[in-house]
Amino acid sequence: MAKIGKLKNKMPRDKSTWLLVIPVLIIAALGLFSFGDNGGMLQTPATETTVATSRPVELSFSDVLRRAKEIKTMNIRGNDASGTLDDGTKYNAVIAYDPELLTKLADGGASISIDSSKSFWERTAMWLPIILWIVFFWLIFRGPRGGISRSIASQNPTKITTGNSKKTTFKDVAGIESEKQELMEIVDFLKDKEKYRALGARVPRGVLLSGEPGTGKTLLARAIAGEANVPFFAASGSDFSGIIVGLGVAKIKEIFEMAKRNAPCILFIDEIDAIGQKRSMQIHNDQDREQTLNQLLIEMDGFSSNTGVIVLGATNRVDMLDPALLRPGRFDRQVYIDLPDLSGRRDILKLYADRVKIASDVDLMDVARGTTGFSGADLENLLNEAALHAVRAGHTEITTNDMDEARDKIMMGPRKIRNIRDDDKKLTAFHEAGHAFVSQHYANVTDPIHKATIIPRGRALGMVQHLPVDDKVSMTLAEVRAQLSISLAGRAAEEIFFGSDKITTGAESDIANATRLARYSVTTAGLSDKIGLVAVNQSSTFGTRTALENASEKTAEAVDAEIQNWLKTAHNDAKNILSHNRATVERLANELLQRETLTGDEIREIIAGKKATAKRATKTAKTTKRKVAKK
Ligand code: ADP
Ligand code: ZN
């Protein structure tokens, strides 16, 4: 942190000053040369007329400057100007391109028009020097605190949107109940800061909303502001990088200042990965971006959580974010927004279907069934496309056929929603059911299941999430063994229910995870009797097979054999558990196939043999960290 403090942003500011000043000087100088002679070319001597005559009076340039206040209108064509004075007198004048002129005319409230017989470029070229001069002087005289990049930042204001046009509330967000619930606390805090302050409760300063595009992150952020009735400021990470070095830093300062002035409020930063990318991932050493990130960190550290500014960041690439952003006091709360599951999709469809005319035979549940992988935005778009199709087809209301056409169009559209074959879906359901069942089997030693889903995310076709009960720093041997079984249970289920010739490559990351854990246990944590309390592989990097240091050939072989053995034992264990509970696992898989997502409670109910309640328990999930077992 000390390093960040020192870095501040001295360097780029100097650089940016010169980057900007030099071209401005050059252009302005050119401008003066090209128009300089006109400036002195004053025509007829001044004739002061106070009586309105039909013949226009001729004004010299200095007259124009002197009497600028009296000028009511001015039409400019090249260097000629004409118009009327306040008293109705018409005038003709020759003008030069003098910065003073514009200011004076503007002060006097004159309405100026530039004759359009000149091409846009001609006109721009003529007025450009003046504009540049104005900008230039304005920048120079803006006081010491500003500096150029700062002023530029205010010149290109970050799109700050305050949401009072139409208030968005949680009613406008459908299908993601548990996420809403999770964010309710923030609404509560914004509404009643005192309550939290009195208790000394620490409220998150930053919440990171992550999830695929179109899952409603922006919508949720707006809704939080709407629910709490506080201003909503939005900026996008991509606004913070520009050609001018130091611009990002200045803009970050600007938005945070604005937010603090308007607290309590929501400050929403979309595409935060554009600023907060892992430093190691940047292709070239992008110093400017790093400065911007540092500034963001400084700002986030700089206000106490009691100021009432809540920063919501959104990204679909959490894995790319610099870990510094995720530390306590920054974006220390993460809410993952999943693609909506079956009932979620139906709810979203219903929300938007109420706004269009839909035939009574359209079954939204059917539509929901056929739209796995669609985001909220896709579903909204689906209804919109269907309405358009209906109009084109001359229907008076949206029919099932319109919906189908729209769906196909969207699936083939730019977002290319993966159309998962029913066979794959079924296999995935059993795979995840395997993970889930074995997890529940070991519920007394491992973390409880948070949820299981067969909605694809990234490359994974489905996943089972666990909820850490507490922040563990170590694992017991029993826990390691259980974890290995859970990891390999997906593949085990595929073998049991589909036969060993139908197994898939889908267990790739399970196997990688299990191998990493087994290797760590055997070579580093001293959990294996055979190998003993020897650190064999000190240079291990994330389970990649590096040469065993400090080990004889013989030990290396023993280590390999031991890892194999642990994994084999775990695999057999998982197969045992599953084959002894075939009926239950099958029930679980079918339920998953039907509903796509099951919460931990629902999984436990199904396993216990109770019919899972149809109504979703909107359990809050207090997670800072979720272990994710990808398929
Ligand atoms: P993101 O910020 O995650 O990319 P947005 O919030 O911009 O997604 O979503 C785009 C639009 O899609 C929203 O304005 C809204 O109209 C619609 N939408 C997305 N998710 C939902 C949802 N859960 N409920 C209702 N509308 C949604
Ligand atoms: Zn798996």
XYZ file of C-alpha atoms and ligand atoms in Angstrom:
659
model
C 0.000 0.000 0.000
C 2.812 2.343 0.831
C 4.035 1.947 -2.673
C 0.728 2.943 -4.127
C 0.608 6.020 -1.964
C 3.915 7.222 -3.221
C 3.248 6.541 -6.844
C 0.249 8.837 -6.874
C 0.054 10.505 -10.194
C 2.772 13.054 -10.563
C 4.365 11.663 -13.664
C 1.501 11.337 -16.052
C 0.243 14.781 -15.266
C 3.466 16.391 -16.466
C 3.501 14.270 -19.514
C -0.076 14.986 -20.331
C 0.461 18.702 -19.964
C 2.993 18.705 -22.740
C 1.172 16.231 -24.860
C -1.714 18.596 -24.934
C -0.056 21.979 -24.910
C 2.263 21.443 -27.832
C -0.365 20.594 -30.421
C -2.605 23.334 -29.130
C 0.176 25.880 -29.484
C 1.005 24.749 -32.973
C -2.539 24.767 -34.213
C -3.303 28.035 -32.542
C -0.217 29.654 -34.025
C -1.139 28.418 -37.484
C -4.563 29.777 -36.965
C -3.278 33.205 -36.081
C -1.087 33.363 -39.139
C -3.758 32.389 -41.541
C -6.308 34.793 -40.192
C -4.022 37.507 -38.925
C -4.263 39.778 -41.964
C -8.008 39.776 -41.886
C -7.880 40.937 -38.339
C -6.390 44.236 -39.306
C -8.487 44.759 -42.419
C -10.987 47.218 -41.149
C -13.277 48.692 -43.687
C -15.298 51.842 -43.665
C -14.869 54.263 -40.804
C -17.289 53.926 -38.013
C -20.622 55.630 -38.458
C -22.589 55.846 -35.311
C -26.258 55.794 -35.992
C -28.879 55.872 -33.360
C -31.785 56.141 -35.747
C -32.997 52.996 -37.339
C -32.607 53.322 -41.078
C -33.499 50.909 -43.783
C -29.969 50.977 -45.123
C -27.687 48.874 -42.985
C -24.918 50.638 -41.157
C -21.373 49.557 -41.670
C -19.517 48.613 -38.538
C -15.814 48.190 -38.197
C -14.415 45.306 -36.290
C -13.567 47.486 -33.336
C -17.107 48.851 -33.431
C -18.403 45.357 -33.294
C -16.223 44.617 -30.311
C -17.187 47.846 -28.589
C -20.885 47.543 -29.251
C -21.084 43.787 -28.865
C -23.636 44.221 -26.099
C -26.026 45.972 -28.472
C -25.862 43.240 -31.050
C -28.984 41.175 -31.163
C -28.290 38.827 -34.019
C -25.259 38.098 -36.109
C -25.102 36.035 -39.215
C -21.575 35.171 -40.175
C -20.471 34.260 -43.637
C -16.743 33.998 -43.912
C -15.391 37.295 -42.680
C -18.625 39.135 -43.336
C -21.211 39.566 -40.699
C -24.643 41.090 -40.779
C -27.604 41.272 -38.485
C -29.566 43.601 -36.303
C -28.814 45.602 -33.223
C -31.068 45.605 -30.186
C -32.829 48.732 -31.452
C -33.605 47.112 -34.756
C -30.860 48.759 -36.781
C -29.479 46.511 -39.460
C -25.737 46.373 -39.835
C -22.985 44.933 -41.970
C -19.547 44.327 -40.590
C -16.278 42.708 -41.328
C -15.097 40.590 -38.520
C -11.953 38.764 -37.652
C -11.597 35.576 -35.810
C -10.943 36.952 -32.409
C -11.635 34.965 -29.274
C -12.834 38.103 -27.570
C -15.629 38.482 -30.064
C -17.372 35.268 -29.210
C -17.178 35.904 -25.516
C -18.467 39.447 -25.844
C -21.312 38.489 -28.118
C -22.257 35.655 -25.846
C -22.172 37.968 -22.833
C -24.465 40.362 -24.576
C -26.882 37.585 -25.360
C -26.563 37.827 -29.118
C -27.804 34.991 -31.215
C -25.176 33.961 -33.681
C -25.652 31.933 -36.787
C -23.028 30.833 -39.169
C -24.082 30.741 -42.776
C -24.368 27.215 -43.955
C -23.285 27.921 -47.488
C -19.820 27.187 -46.224
C -19.068 23.564 -45.807
C -18.899 22.210 -42.344
C -15.172 21.695 -42.621
C -14.485 25.181 -43.870
C -16.357 26.645 -40.984
C -14.764 24.381 -38.475
C -11.343 25.159 -39.819
C -11.996 28.858 -39.487
C -13.277 28.780 -35.979
C -10.990 26.090 -34.723
C -8.133 28.377 -33.696
C -10.453 30.475 -31.597
C -11.923 27.525 -29.887
C -8.494 26.117 -29.254
C -7.321 29.403 -27.818
C -10.272 29.556 -25.497
C -9.689 26.003 -24.372
C -6.024 26.698 -23.960
C -6.420 29.806 -21.815
C -9.121 28.227 -19.837
C -6.898 25.281 -19.059
C -3.970 27.442 -18.075
C -5.955 29.677 -15.772
C -7.925 27.026 -14.092
C -5.950 27.190 -10.902
C -3.297 25.043 -9.397
C -5.418 22.183 -8.195
C -6.779 21.358 -11.579
C -3.995 20.618 -13.946
C -4.722 19.764 -17.484
C -5.852 16.225 -17.266
C -8.259 17.188 -14.574
C -9.802 19.862 -16.679
C -10.025 17.570 -19.631
C -11.788 15.140 -17.402
C -14.418 17.700 -16.627
C -14.594 18.556 -20.283
C -15.351 15.021 -21.289
C -17.483 14.246 -18.349
C -17.806 10.604 -17.548
C -21.286 9.610 -18.427
C -22.755 10.205 -15.053
C -26.312 9.197 -14.985
C -28.498 10.088 -12.137
C -31.501 7.945 -12.081
C -34.475 10.100 -11.409
C -36.067 9.878 -14.807
C -37.881 6.672 -14.066
C -37.212 4.980 -10.821
C -36.099 1.397 -11.104
C -36.982 -0.841 -8.207
C -36.691 -4.502 -7.351
C -40.077 -4.965 -8.998
C -38.345 -4.435 -12.338
C -35.928 -7.252 -11.649
C -37.307 -10.743 -12.010
C -36.010 -14.249 -11.696
C -32.996 -13.619 -9.514
C -34.583 -13.668 -6.105
C -31.650 -14.820 -4.043
C -29.396 -12.162 -5.518
C -31.986 -9.519 -4.718
C -32.180 -10.812 -1.193
C -28.453 -10.639 -0.869
C -28.445 -6.999 -1.890
C -31.344 -6.035 0.330
C -28.931 -5.352 3.151
C -27.338 -2.580 1.153
C -30.677 -0.953 0.506
C -31.361 -1.155 4.188
C -28.062 0.476 5.009
C -28.571 3.311 2.574
C -32.001 3.943 3.982
C -31.013 3.885 7.590
C -27.343 4.577 8.067
C -27.818 5.507 11.690
C -29.043 2.094 12.660
C -25.868 0.532 11.384
C -23.662 3.238 12.772
C -25.156 2.882 16.230
C -24.331 -0.781 16.215
C -20.895 -0.160 14.804
C -21.713 -2.556 12.007
C -19.369 -2.645 9.093
C -21.174 -2.342 5.834
C -19.442 -3.282 2.647
C -17.976 -0.356 0.767
C -17.755 -2.206 -2.443
C -19.823 -4.996 -3.896
C -18.780 -6.732 -7.038
C -21.580 -7.960 -9.237
C -20.306 -10.573 -11.575
C -22.024 -12.572 -14.228
C -22.559 -12.905 -17.931
C -23.555 -9.835 -19.910
C -27.249 -9.105 -19.782
C -27.928 -10.871 -16.510
C -29.139 -7.637 -14.982
C -26.139 -6.283 -13.100
C -26.776 -2.712 -14.138
C -30.463 -3.177 -13.592
C -29.875 -4.461 -10.059
C -27.536 -1.591 -9.240
C -30.162 0.870 -10.415
C -32.830 -0.942 -8.479
C -30.801 -0.729 -5.291
C -30.557 3.024 -5.728
C -34.256 3.192 -6.553
C -35.285 1.123 -3.552
C -33.159 3.183 -1.219
C -34.197 6.368 -2.975
C -30.651 7.624 -3.355
C -28.870 9.028 -6.412
C -27.314 6.630 -8.862
C -24.039 7.498 -10.552
C -22.775 5.280 -13.299
C -19.517 5.160 -15.138
C -17.899 2.502 -17.231
C -14.405 1.157 -16.884
C -13.790 1.716 -20.541
C -14.333 5.462 -20.072
C -11.228 5.615 -17.980
C -8.684 4.898 -20.587
C -7.947 7.384 -23.255
C -5.245 8.850 -25.357
C -4.417 11.407 -22.764
C -2.208 10.031 -20.059
C -3.530 10.716 -16.621
C -7.091 11.089 -17.764
C -8.188 7.940 -16.004
C -6.763 9.075 -12.704
C -8.516 12.405 -12.998
C -11.816 10.827 -13.893
C -11.678 8.437 -10.986
C -11.075 11.361 -8.656
C -13.924 13.218 -10.246
C -16.529 10.520 -9.886
C -15.581 9.755 -6.321
C -15.729 13.418 -5.412
C -19.125 13.672 -6.966
C -20.317 10.568 -5.153
C -19.055 11.806 -1.803
C -20.773 15.143 -2.295
C -24.026 13.338 -2.967
C -23.858 10.630 -0.333
C -25.708 8.516 0.457
C -25.611 7.212 -3.066
C -24.671 4.376 -5.335
C -21.604 4.669 -7.504
C -21.775 2.053 -10.218
C -18.709 1.192 -12.259
C -19.503 -1.090 -15.154
C -16.832 -3.162 -16.899
C -14.528 -2.706 -13.966
C -12.155 -5.219 -15.518
C -11.169 -2.524 -18.000
C -9.424 -0.752 -15.131
C -8.785 -3.511 -12.689
C -7.166 -6.124 -14.849
C -4.527 -8.244 -13.209
C -1.242 -6.497 -13.611
C 0.443 -9.629 -14.814
C -2.163 -10.004 -17.543
C -1.563 -6.719 -19.234
C -0.014 -7.307 -22.555
C 2.327 -4.394 -22.402
C 3.352 -2.461 -19.394
C 0.457 -0.120 -19.377
C 1.504 2.449 -16.883
C -1.511 4.618 -17.321
C -3.920 1.862 -16.596
C -1.958 0.951 -13.531
C -2.139 4.526 -12.316
C -5.875 4.475 -12.840
C -6.216 1.273 -10.891
C -4.063 2.673 -8.114
C -6.245 5.730 -7.954
C -9.326 3.567 -7.683
C -7.723 1.656 -4.818
C -6.747 4.877 -3.104
C -10.262 6.235 -3.393
C -11.799 3.048 -2.090
C -9.453 2.993 0.871
C -9.928 6.676 1.413
C -13.522 6.880 2.507
C -14.921 5.272 5.562
C -17.827 2.978 5.019
C -19.952 5.392 6.970
C -19.880 8.073 4.312
C -22.730 6.246 2.691
C -21.198 5.810 -0.715
C -21.567 2.253 -1.886
C -19.507 1.335 -4.862
C -20.973 -1.363 -7.053
C -18.660 -2.804 -9.641
C -19.764 -5.044 -12.466
C -17.757 -7.476 -14.503
C -18.101 -10.706 -16.369
C -14.460 -11.534 -15.852
C -13.830 -11.857 -12.114
C -10.925 -14.153 -12.838
C -9.183 -11.312 -14.647
C -9.442 -8.823 -11.807
C -6.426 -7.718 -9.890
C -6.627 -9.369 -6.469
C -5.888 -6.009 -4.860
C -9.403 -4.940 -5.828
C -10.941 -7.810 -3.916
C -9.215 -7.195 -0.595
C -11.142 -6.261 2.526
C -12.415 -2.715 2.455
C -12.629 -2.699 -1.310
C -14.813 -5.035 -3.314
C -14.893 -7.492 -0.482
C -18.369 -8.721 -1.229
C -19.115 -10.609 -4.382
C -22.484 -11.439 -5.739
C -22.517 -13.787 -8.660
C -25.511 -13.335 -10.867
C -26.311 -16.537 -12.645
C -28.079 -16.894 -15.896
C -31.689 -17.410 -14.885
C -32.906 -20.963 -14.374
C -36.196 -22.332 -15.626
C -38.472 -20.604 -13.136
C -36.349 -17.486 -13.281
C -36.767 -17.344 -17.027
C -40.496 -17.793 -16.712
C -40.669 -14.914 -14.235
C -38.655 -12.626 -16.481
C -40.785 -13.570 -19.484
C -43.893 -12.842 -17.460
C -42.575 -9.438 -16.465
C -42.093 -8.399 -20.065
C -45.063 -10.295 -21.471
C -47.343 -8.028 -19.472
C -46.182 -5.157 -21.636
C -47.089 -6.725 -24.980
C -50.138 -8.418 -26.410
C -49.717 -12.119 -26.265
C -52.030 -14.870 -27.501
C -53.615 -16.873 -24.738
C -52.240 -20.160 -26.050
C -48.631 -19.081 -25.592
C -47.287 -21.007 -22.640
C -44.504 -19.004 -21.068
C -43.298 -22.036 -19.174
C -42.769 -23.785 -22.507
C -40.898 -20.791 -23.800
C -38.780 -20.818 -20.644
C -38.018 -24.494 -21.218
C -36.719 -23.790 -24.673
C -34.481 -20.926 -23.673
C -31.794 -22.452 -21.495
C -28.769 -20.202 -21.465
C -30.734 -17.021 -22.207
C -29.968 -14.027 -20.054
C -32.565 -11.571 -18.818
C -31.616 -9.240 -21.642
C -31.979 -12.055 -24.172
C -35.455 -12.815 -22.864
C -36.510 -9.205 -23.059
C -35.149 -9.153 -26.570
C -37.020 -12.362 -27.353
C -40.364 -10.759 -26.605
C -39.401 -7.702 -28.547
C -38.381 -9.733 -31.578
C -41.537 -11.785 -31.293
C -43.624 -8.621 -31.307
C -41.817 -7.384 -34.404
C -42.334 -10.703 -36.092
C -46.004 -10.622 -35.239
C -46.363 -7.201 -36.821
C -44.596 -8.297 -39.972
C -46.734 -11.418 -40.173
C -49.865 -9.353 -39.725
C -50.859 -11.004 -36.458
C -52.933 -9.072 -33.982
C -51.198 -10.702 -31.051
C -47.966 -12.576 -30.468
C -48.341 -16.251 -31.289
C -46.299 -19.290 -30.357
C -44.891 -19.250 -33.861
C -43.698 -15.662 -33.448
C -41.976 -16.677 -30.231
C -40.267 -19.626 -31.935
C -39.012 -17.506 -34.796
C -37.696 -14.906 -32.414
C -35.974 -17.535 -30.333
C -34.160 -18.997 -33.312
C -33.110 -15.575 -34.424
C -31.622 -14.744 -31.038
C -29.898 -18.074 -30.703
C -28.119 -17.496 -33.958
C -27.427 -13.888 -33.115
C -24.194 -12.292 -32.078
C -24.224 -13.740 -28.578
C -24.448 -17.276 -29.948
C -26.210 -18.961 -27.099
C -24.986 -22.465 -26.781
C -27.699 -24.833 -27.742
C -27.132 -27.787 -25.512
C -28.341 -31.093 -26.777
C -30.800 -32.930 -24.572
C -28.389 -35.847 -24.269
C -25.668 -33.589 -22.948
C -28.077 -31.955 -20.591
C -29.072 -35.308 -19.194
C -25.516 -36.424 -18.723
C -24.646 -33.138 -17.057
C -27.589 -33.541 -14.695
C -26.319 -36.926 -13.551
C -22.778 -35.674 -13.324
C -23.805 -32.785 -11.066
C -26.165 -34.991 -9.103
C -23.171 -37.218 -8.422
C -21.183 -34.305 -7.029
C -24.157 -33.126 -5.023
C -25.006 -36.487 -3.543
C -21.485 -37.277 -2.424
C -21.148 -33.757 -1.015
C -24.241 -34.300 1.055
C -22.943 -37.697 2.081
C -19.914 -35.979 3.577
C -21.857 -33.043 4.940
C -20.418 -33.584 8.397
C -16.842 -33.068 7.257
C -17.089 -30.657 4.363
C -18.809 -27.417 3.503
C -22.538 -27.594 2.832
C -23.809 -27.398 -0.733
C -25.000 -24.009 -1.787
C -26.496 -25.037 -5.055
C -26.208 -27.257 -8.075
C -26.965 -26.183 -11.597
C -26.881 -27.461 -15.136
C -26.921 -23.988 -16.621
C -23.697 -23.564 -18.512
C -21.256 -20.956 -17.352
C -18.184 -20.270 -19.398
C -16.784 -23.604 -20.465
C -18.458 -25.492 -17.652
C -21.697 -27.246 -18.478
C -22.829 -27.183 -14.899
C -21.545 -26.962 -11.383
C -22.019 -27.564 -7.729
C -21.215 -24.744 -5.359
C -20.296 -25.059 -1.738
C -20.675 -22.529 0.969
C -17.754 -22.305 3.356
C -19.060 -22.254 6.911
C -16.072 -20.429 8.250
C -12.772 -19.254 6.958
C -10.731 -22.359 7.004
C -7.014 -22.212 7.096
C -6.433 -25.925 7.037
C -8.200 -29.146 6.179
C -8.312 -32.373 8.116
C -7.228 -35.577 6.431
C -10.846 -36.748 6.443
C -11.847 -33.559 4.726
C -9.220 -33.967 2.050
C -10.387 -37.503 1.381
C -14.016 -36.381 1.223
C -13.139 -33.516 -1.080
C -11.366 -35.882 -3.445
C -14.392 -38.154 -3.549
C -16.689 -35.213 -4.221
C -14.479 -34.012 -7.057
C -14.435 -37.385 -8.733
C -18.109 -38.126 -8.106
C -19.191 -36.443 -11.341
C -17.240 -38.874 -13.469
C -18.290 -41.737 -11.189
C -21.944 -40.917 -11.816
C -21.387 -40.846 -15.574
C -19.905 -44.339 -15.390
C -22.654 -45.743 -13.219
C -25.613 -44.340 -15.088
C -24.325 -44.271 -18.646
C -21.687 -46.981 -18.742
C -17.935 -46.633 -18.933
C -17.937 -46.184 -22.704
C -20.114 -43.089 -22.444
C -17.933 -41.111 -20.102
C -17.029 -37.619 -21.265
C -14.201 -35.155 -21.172
C -16.427 -32.991 -19.013
C -14.622 -34.065 -15.866
C -11.443 -32.341 -16.966
C -11.397 -29.655 -14.339
C -12.623 -32.022 -11.619
C -9.651 -34.233 -12.306
C -7.282 -31.306 -12.345
C -8.611 -30.086 -9.010
C -8.431 -33.497 -7.411
C -4.915 -34.074 -8.659
C -3.776 -30.737 -7.318
C -5.235 -31.433 -3.898
C -3.811 -34.955 -3.746
C -0.388 -33.780 -4.853
C -0.370 -31.016 -2.295
C -1.430 -33.406 0.468
C 1.222 -35.956 -0.370
C 4.189 -33.796 -1.272
C 3.738 -30.675 0.792
C 1.319 -31.203 3.665
C 2.755 -34.486 4.899
C -0.587 -36.275 4.931
C 0.643 -39.510 3.393
C 2.013 -42.292 5.584
C 3.964 -43.733 2.701
C 5.847 -40.555 1.900
C 5.945 -39.221 5.422
C 6.687 -35.784 6.743
C 8.886 -34.737 3.902
C 8.397 -31.712 1.765
C 9.172 -33.274 -1.533
C 8.057 -30.744 -3.988
C 8.679 -27.276 -2.794
C 8.565 -25.624 -6.144
C 5.144 -26.879 -7.024
C 3.095 -24.374 -8.873
C -0.591 -25.139 -8.839
C -0.344 -28.814 -9.454
C 1.560 -28.504 -12.665
C 3.955 -31.314 -12.834
C 7.285 -29.780 -12.070
C 10.371 -31.845 -11.505
C 10.514 -33.072 -7.963
C 13.210 -31.220 -6.175
C 14.851 -32.591 -3.065
C 13.799 -36.061 -4.051
C 15.550 -39.145 -5.257
C 14.254 -40.931 -8.326
C 12.804 -43.539 -6.031
C 10.898 -41.034 -3.924
C 9.585 -39.382 -7.052
C 8.174 -42.688 -8.221
C 6.679 -43.360 -4.816
C 5.045 -39.928 -4.848
C 3.477 -40.555 -8.243
C 2.194 -43.920 -7.122
C 0.793 -42.454 -3.939
C -1.074 -39.694 -5.747
C -2.521 -42.262 -8.136
C -3.529 -44.346 -5.193
C -5.298 -41.527 -3.406
C -7.236 -40.601 -6.498
C -8.185 -44.195 -7.218
C -9.396 -44.677 -3.660
C -11.465 -41.523 -3.877
C -12.963 -42.552 -7.215
C -13.911 -45.974 -5.868
C -15.370 -44.404 -2.796
C -17.558 -42.102 -4.878
C -18.699 -44.987 -7.068
C -19.570 -46.993 -3.999
C -21.624 -44.247 -2.453
C -23.493 -43.568 -5.665
C -24.231 -47.142 -6.637
C -25.653 -47.827 -3.217
C -28.050 -44.930 -3.675
C -28.990 -45.203 -7.311
C -32.642 -44.334 -6.870
C -31.951 -41.207 -4.875
C -29.248 -39.994 -7.215
C -31.561 -40.578 -10.143
C -34.304 -38.598 -8.462
C -31.861 -35.800 -7.826
C -30.669 -35.823 -11.431
C -34.198 -35.746 -12.812
C -35.157 -32.921 -10.540
C -32.081 -31.040 -11.721
C -32.949 -31.752 -15.322
C -36.416 -30.340 -14.739
C -35.530 -27.257 -12.766
C -31.925 -26.667 -13.883
C -30.912 -25.189 -10.550
C -31.436 -26.592 -7.090
C -30.563 -24.812 -3.887
C -28.733 -26.591 -1.081
C -31.957 -26.915 0.866
C -33.819 -28.349 -2.079
C -31.060 -30.887 -2.619
C -31.219 -31.919 1.009
C -34.996 -32.254 0.816
C -34.872 -34.385 -2.298
C -32.251 -36.646 -0.791
C -34.266 -36.918 2.407
C -37.124 -38.150 0.241
C -39.413 -35.195 0.704
C -40.880 -33.587 -2.352
C -38.989 -30.383 -2.774
C -41.185 -27.414 -2.151
C -42.238 -25.725 -5.323
C -41.854 -22.303 -3.847
C -38.276 -21.200 -3.824
C -37.025 -20.475 -0.382
C -35.264 -17.184 -0.920
C -32.369 -18.041 1.243
C -29.839 -15.366 1.648
C -26.383 -16.414 0.820
C -23.801 -14.620 2.856
C -20.868 -15.440 0.761
C -17.614 -13.805 0.317
C -16.119 -16.837 -1.220
C -17.614 -19.781 -2.936
C -15.906 -22.915 -3.750
C -16.895 -23.884 -7.177
C -16.577 -27.386 -8.419
C -16.816 -27.073 -12.144
C -17.883 -29.912 -14.214
P -25.667 -6.385 -17.376
O -25.380 -5.088 -16.683
O -25.567 -7.561 -16.470
O -24.937 -6.586 -18.655
P -28.229 -5.195 -17.764
O -28.635 -4.872 -16.384
O -27.675 -4.074 -18.563
O -27.207 -6.392 -17.785
O -29.454 -5.856 -18.514
C -29.914 -5.389 -19.732
C -31.412 -5.377 -19.768
O -31.940 -6.685 -19.757
C -32.003 -4.707 -18.555
O -32.078 -3.333 -18.726
C -33.373 -5.346 -18.487
O -34.241 -4.719 -19.368
C -33.105 -6.751 -18.981
N -32.892 -7.673 -17.860
C -31.743 -8.334 -17.583
N -31.908 -9.124 -16.488
C -33.163 -8.929 -16.061
C -33.935 -9.449 -14.968
N -33.428 -10.319 -14.108
N -35.202 -9.026 -14.828
C -35.729 -8.147 -15.692
N -35.057 -7.619 -16.728
C -33.797 -8.015 -16.944
Zn -17.763 -32.118 -12.321
